[in-house]
Amino acid sequence: MRIFPLTAPVFAATCYVVAADDGSCVVVDPGGGVAAAVARTVAEHGLQVAGVLATHGHADHVWDAGRVAGAAGVPLRLHARDAYRLDDPVGTLGDGAAGVAGGLLAALEALGTGTAWEPAAVEVFGAGDSPRTADEELLLGGVRLVARHAPGHTEGSTLYLLEAAGERIAFTGDVLFAGTVGRTDLPGGDAAAMALTLREVVAALPPRTHVLPGHGPASRVDVELAHNPYLAG
């Protein structure tokens, strides 16, 4: 198993290409402007995209999902509770022409890719009425992951958990970063839900699990439990 991190030009969101030994791969969080880098990585390593995943539905994590998933002929998969965001990934940020949404639109314009959303075919998981849905196992080509609902940053925020060569890896999106956690003040965010996620989902991961977040450097669960002020103690 190999993992290739790619930084999207828009908001420096990290996209991950997760490659199995059989040459299949999964793309996690294809954000704004990263489609060309994904295509180069796939071509250079002789890979075939078997799946595209989003940790949540914010535009900086899904903007190139239509391009990446469409080129591969596969759907974008994400939690059912964030599926509505794909109708308007910028508008559901809630700021209109200011704040986060305005900054994202400006970044897209500066990139020259345009601000017209190219939707992807979508397949959802985690449907249900309970506040926190059960784990779901995803087998995409040779990549086997567990999708674990982790609401708080958004209603459908999800951790994707992977075991490979004795290592445990968590793709945490905007739930957990090195030294901090995701914000909860955007529409759909919930501070109480985030606190529960940190306590019952993140802190319960095996301590030596590698954390691959949606922005910034990688970390490890035991490091975050010891030093992250939102988790320590």
Tab-separated table of C-alpha atoms in Angstrom:
chain	number	residue	atom	x	y	z
A	1	MET	CA	0.000	0.000	0.000
A	2	ARG	CA	1.284	3.456	-0.938
A	3	ILE	CA	-0.197	6.841	-0.082
A	4	PHE	CA	0.497	9.940	-2.157
A	5	PRO	CA	-0.503	13.267	-0.515
A	6	LEU	CA	-1.320	16.062	-2.952
A	7	THR	CA	-1.959	19.655	-1.881
A	8	ALA	CA	-4.819	21.371	-3.676
A	9	PRO	CA	-4.195	25.011	-4.651
A	10	VAL	CA	-7.474	26.104	-3.044
A	11	PHE	CA	-7.186	26.481	0.743
A	12	ALA	CA	-4.257	24.013	0.714
A	13	ALA	CA	-6.574	21.072	1.287
A	14	THR	CA	-4.783	17.740	1.183
A	15	CYS	CA	-5.967	15.103	-1.260
A	16	TYR	CA	-4.701	11.548	-0.832
A	17	VAL	CA	-4.223	8.910	-3.504
A	18	VAL	CA	-4.251	5.540	-1.721
A	19	ALA	CA	-2.748	2.843	-3.945
A	20	ALA	CA	-3.150	-0.894	-3.376
A	21	ASP	CA	-0.620	-3.502	-4.433
A	22	ASP	CA	-2.873	-4.590	-7.325
A	23	GLY	CA	-2.628	-1.156	-8.985
A	24	SER	CA	-6.063	0.074	-7.954
A	25	CYS	CA	-6.372	3.266	-5.931
A	26	VAL	CA	-8.793	5.421	-4.022
A	27	VAL	CA	-8.780	9.228	-4.083
A	28	VAL	CA	-9.742	10.948	-0.828
A	29	ASP	CA	-10.892	14.601	-0.844
A	30	PRO	CA	-10.172	15.891	-4.373
A	31	GLY	CA	-10.275	19.620	-3.656
A	32	GLY	CA	-10.093	22.648	-5.920
A	33	GLY	CA	-7.439	22.451	-8.623
A	34	VAL	CA	-6.039	19.036	-7.681
A	35	ALA	CA	-7.502	16.986	-10.562
A	36	ALA	CA	-4.453	17.448	-12.792
A	37	ALA	CA	-2.093	16.319	-10.019
A	38	VAL	CA	-4.282	13.278	-9.378
A	39	ALA	CA	-4.202	12.411	-13.080
A	40	ARG	CA	-0.406	12.738	-13.180
A	41	THR	CA	0.029	10.573	-10.080
A	42	VAL	CA	-2.288	7.906	-11.427
A	43	ALA	CA	-0.492	7.860	-14.788
A	44	GLU	CA	3.038	7.922	-13.371
A	45	HIS	CA	2.386	4.958	-11.097
A	46	GLY	CA	0.198	2.960	-13.461
A	47	LEU	CA	-2.857	3.137	-11.213
A	48	GLN	CA	-6.564	2.755	-11.841
A	49	VAL	CA	-9.001	4.794	-9.748
A	50	ALA	CA	-11.491	2.425	-8.117
A	51	GLY	CA	-13.184	4.964	-5.869
A	52	VAL	CA	-13.402	8.613	-4.836
A	53	LEU	CA	-14.241	9.507	-1.220
A	54	ALA	CA	-15.021	12.741	0.579
A	55	THR	CA	-14.506	13.148	4.312
A	56	HIS	CA	-17.226	15.809	4.185
A	57	GLY	CA	-19.034	18.006	1.690
A	58	HIS	CA	-17.246	21.349	1.988
A	59	ALA	CA	-16.201	22.763	-1.365
A	60	ASP	CA	-12.472	22.783	-0.637
A	61	HIS	CA	-12.643	18.979	-0.277
A	62	VAL	CA	-14.944	18.090	-3.183
A	63	TRP	CA	-14.489	20.773	-5.837
A	64	ASP	CA	-12.643	18.505	-8.274
A	65	ALA	CA	-14.623	15.391	-7.351
A	66	GLY	CA	-16.675	15.556	-10.542
A	67	ARG	CA	-13.551	15.759	-12.677
A	68	VAL	CA	-11.703	12.964	-10.875
A	69	ALA	CA	-14.680	10.617	-10.473
A	70	GLY	CA	-15.960	11.344	-13.974
A	71	ALA	CA	-12.612	10.570	-15.581
A	72	ALA	CA	-12.504	7.248	-13.739
A	73	GLY	CA	-16.155	6.373	-14.302
A	74	VAL	CA	-16.837	5.922	-10.590
A	75	PRO	CA	-19.151	7.759	-8.164
A	76	LEU	CA	-18.150	10.074	-5.356
A	77	ARG	CA	-18.932	8.423	-2.037
A	78	LEU	CA	-19.701	10.368	1.139
A	79	HIS	CA	-21.933	10.219	4.192
A	80	ALA	CA	-25.628	10.683	3.476
A	81	ARG	CA	-25.883	13.652	5.844
A	82	ASP	CA	-23.482	15.713	3.767
A	83	ALA	CA	-24.920	14.738	0.387
A	84	TYR	CA	-27.140	17.849	0.278
A	85	ARG	CA	-24.016	20.008	0.202
A	86	LEU	CA	-23.196	18.753	-3.279
A	87	ASP	CA	-26.160	20.714	-4.633
A	88	ASP	CA	-24.225	23.886	-3.786
A	89	PRO	CA	-20.808	23.250	-2.180
A	90	VAL	CA	-19.998	26.960	-1.892
A	91	GLY	CA	-23.431	28.192	-0.851
A	92	THR	CA	-23.731	25.665	1.960
A	93	LEU	CA	-20.702	27.294	3.580
A	94	GLY	CA	-23.211	29.989	4.478
A	95	ASP	CA	-21.241	33.182	3.885
A	96	GLY	CA	-22.592	34.255	0.518
A	97	ALA	CA	-20.033	36.576	-1.055
A	98	ALA	CA	-18.036	37.105	2.119
A	99	GLY	CA	-15.988	35.128	4.579
A	100	VAL	CA	-15.143	31.515	3.820
A	101	ALA	CA	-17.333	31.195	0.724
A	102	GLY	CA	-16.063	34.471	-0.724
A	103	GLY	CA	-12.465	33.487	-0.105
A	104	LEU	CA	-13.009	30.144	-1.775
A	105	LEU	CA	-14.615	31.732	-4.830
A	106	ALA	CA	-11.733	34.204	-5.075
A	107	ALA	CA	-9.222	31.362	-4.870
A	108	LEU	CA	-11.023	29.470	-7.643
A	109	GLU	CA	-11.076	32.568	-9.825
A	110	ALA	CA	-7.366	33.178	-9.227
A	111	LEU	CA	-6.654	29.567	-10.151
A	112	GLY	CA	-8.364	30.055	-13.493
A	113	THR	CA	-10.514	26.932	-13.246
A	114	GLY	CA	-13.754	28.876	-13.016
A	115	THR	CA	-16.355	28.855	-10.280
A	116	ALA	CA	-18.946	26.631	-11.925
A	117	TRP	CA	-19.436	23.482	-9.867
A	118	GLU	CA	-19.074	20.274	-11.880
A	119	PRO	CA	-21.193	17.742	-9.985
A	120	ALA	CA	-20.247	14.106	-9.609
A	121	ALA	CA	-22.355	10.993	-9.645
A	122	VAL	CA	-22.897	10.263	-5.956
A	123	GLU	CA	-23.263	7.161	-3.813
A	124	VAL	CA	-24.005	7.680	-0.134
A	125	PHE	CA	-23.548	5.553	2.958
A	126	GLY	CA	-24.633	5.999	6.561
A	127	ALA	CA	-28.323	6.635	5.982
A	128	GLY	CA	-30.419	6.444	9.137
A	129	ASP	CA	-32.060	8.511	11.827
A	130	SER	CA	-29.637	7.968	14.716
A	131	PRO	CA	-27.271	10.827	15.665
A	132	ARG	CA	-24.245	8.678	14.894
A	133	THR	CA	-24.417	5.954	12.274
A	134	ALA	CA	-22.650	2.608	12.389
A	135	ASP	CA	-19.317	1.877	10.741
A	136	GLU	CA	-19.434	0.831	7.112
A	137	GLU	CA	-16.797	-1.212	5.357
A	138	LEU	CA	-15.830	-0.074	1.871
A	139	LEU	CA	-13.928	-2.292	-0.547
A	140	LEU	CA	-12.839	-0.283	-3.570
A	141	GLY	CA	-10.538	-2.251	-5.836
A	142	GLY	CA	-7.808	-3.539	-3.565
A	143	VAL	CA	-8.349	-0.821	-0.937
A	144	ARG	CA	-10.396	-1.806	2.104
A	145	LEU	CA	-11.434	1.002	4.456
A	146	VAL	CA	-13.846	1.546	7.307
A	147	ALA	CA	-16.006	4.672	7.162
A	148	ARG	CA	-16.667	5.945	10.696
A	149	HIS	CA	-19.177	8.737	11.232
A	150	ALA	CA	-17.578	11.646	13.126
A	151	PRO	CA	-20.025	14.588	13.110
A	152	GLY	CA	-19.286	18.037	14.480
A	153	HIS	CA	-17.421	19.883	11.749
A	154	THR	CA	-20.329	18.948	9.483
A	155	GLU	CA	-23.268	16.606	10.007
A	156	GLY	CA	-21.749	13.897	7.827
A	157	SER	CA	-18.053	14.255	8.605
A	158	THR	CA	-16.369	10.872	8.331
A	159	LEU	CA	-13.067	9.259	9.274
A	160	TYR	CA	-11.733	6.691	6.813
A	161	LEU	CA	-9.720	4.031	8.618
A	162	LEU	CA	-7.174	1.820	6.888
A	163	GLU	CA	-4.863	-0.967	7.993
A	164	ALA	CA	-1.873	-1.803	5.814
A	165	ALA	CA	1.374	-3.656	6.535
A	166	GLY	CA	0.694	-3.540	10.255
A	167	GLU	CA	0.094	0.219	10.257
A	168	ARG	CA	-3.190	1.908	11.139
A	169	ILE	CA	-4.101	5.097	9.290
A	170	ALA	CA	-6.971	7.542	9.783
A	171	PHE	CA	-7.918	10.064	7.118
A	172	THR	CA	-9.520	12.649	9.376
A	173	GLY	CA	-10.594	15.413	6.996
A	174	ASP	CA	-11.401	18.520	9.027
A	175	VAL	CA	-12.261	16.649	12.235
A	176	LEU	CA	-8.707	16.418	13.587
A	177	PHE	CA	-5.522	18.273	12.624
A	178	ALA	CA	-2.051	18.267	14.127
A	179	GLY	CA	-2.463	20.348	17.280
A	180	THR	CA	-6.053	21.412	16.748
A	181	VAL	CA	-9.485	20.363	15.477
A	182	GLY	CA	-11.958	21.518	12.876
A	183	ARG	CA	-14.154	24.543	13.331
A	184	THR	CA	-17.811	24.157	14.273
A	185	ASP	CA	-19.134	27.638	13.530
A	186	LEU	CA	-20.084	27.081	9.882
A	187	PRO	CA	-23.600	25.933	8.928
A	188	GLY	CA	-24.072	22.320	10.001
A	189	GLY	CA	-21.299	22.525	12.560
A	190	ASP	CA	-22.088	21.462	16.107
A	191	ALA	CA	-19.703	22.018	19.020
A	192	ALA	CA	-21.432	19.453	21.243
A	193	ALA	CA	-21.321	16.826	18.496
A	194	MET	CA	-17.646	17.604	17.893
A	195	ALA	CA	-16.847	17.186	21.592
A	196	LEU	CA	-18.570	13.795	21.563
A	197	THR	CA	-16.704	12.787	18.392
A	198	LEU	CA	-13.353	13.751	19.903
A	199	ARG	CA	-14.102	11.869	23.111
A	200	GLU	CA	-15.776	8.741	21.737
A	201	VAL	CA	-14.397	8.372	18.205
A	202	VAL	CA	-10.990	10.047	17.941
A	203	ALA	CA	-9.710	9.274	21.449
A	204	ALA	CA	-10.821	5.655	21.048
A	205	LEU	CA	-8.571	5.029	18.051
A	206	PRO	CA	-5.472	2.894	18.672
A	207	PRO	CA	-2.771	5.252	20.008
A	208	ARG	CA	-0.269	4.615	17.235
A	209	THR	CA	-2.775	5.342	14.458
A	210	HIS	CA	-1.296	7.722	11.905
A	211	VAL	CA	-3.433	10.824	11.405
A	212	LEU	CA	-3.630	12.131	7.829
A	213	PRO	CA	-5.724	15.303	8.042
A	214	GLY	CA	-7.458	17.447	5.460
A	215	HIS	CA	-5.017	20.337	5.975
A	216	GLY	CA	-1.509	20.593	7.378
A	217	PRO	CA	1.023	18.029	8.563
A	218	ALA	CA	0.426	14.425	9.548
A	219	SER	CA	0.429	13.339	13.169
A	220	ARG	CA	-0.427	10.337	15.320
A	221	VAL	CA	-3.240	9.717	17.768
A	222	ASP	CA	-0.983	9.306	20.813
A	223	VAL	CA	0.773	12.588	19.985
A	224	GLU	CA	-2.565	14.375	19.728
A	225	LEU	CA	-3.849	12.842	22.956
A	226	ALA	CA	-0.764	14.143	24.724
A	227	HIS	CA	-0.436	17.599	23.157
A	228	ASN	CA	-3.587	18.671	21.345
A	229	PRO	CA	-5.421	21.037	23.745
A	230	TYR	CA	-8.785	19.748	22.525
A	231	LEU	CA	-7.849	16.174	23.438
A	232	ALA	CA	-5.169	16.326	26.113
A	233	GLY	CA	-6.317	15.344	29.587
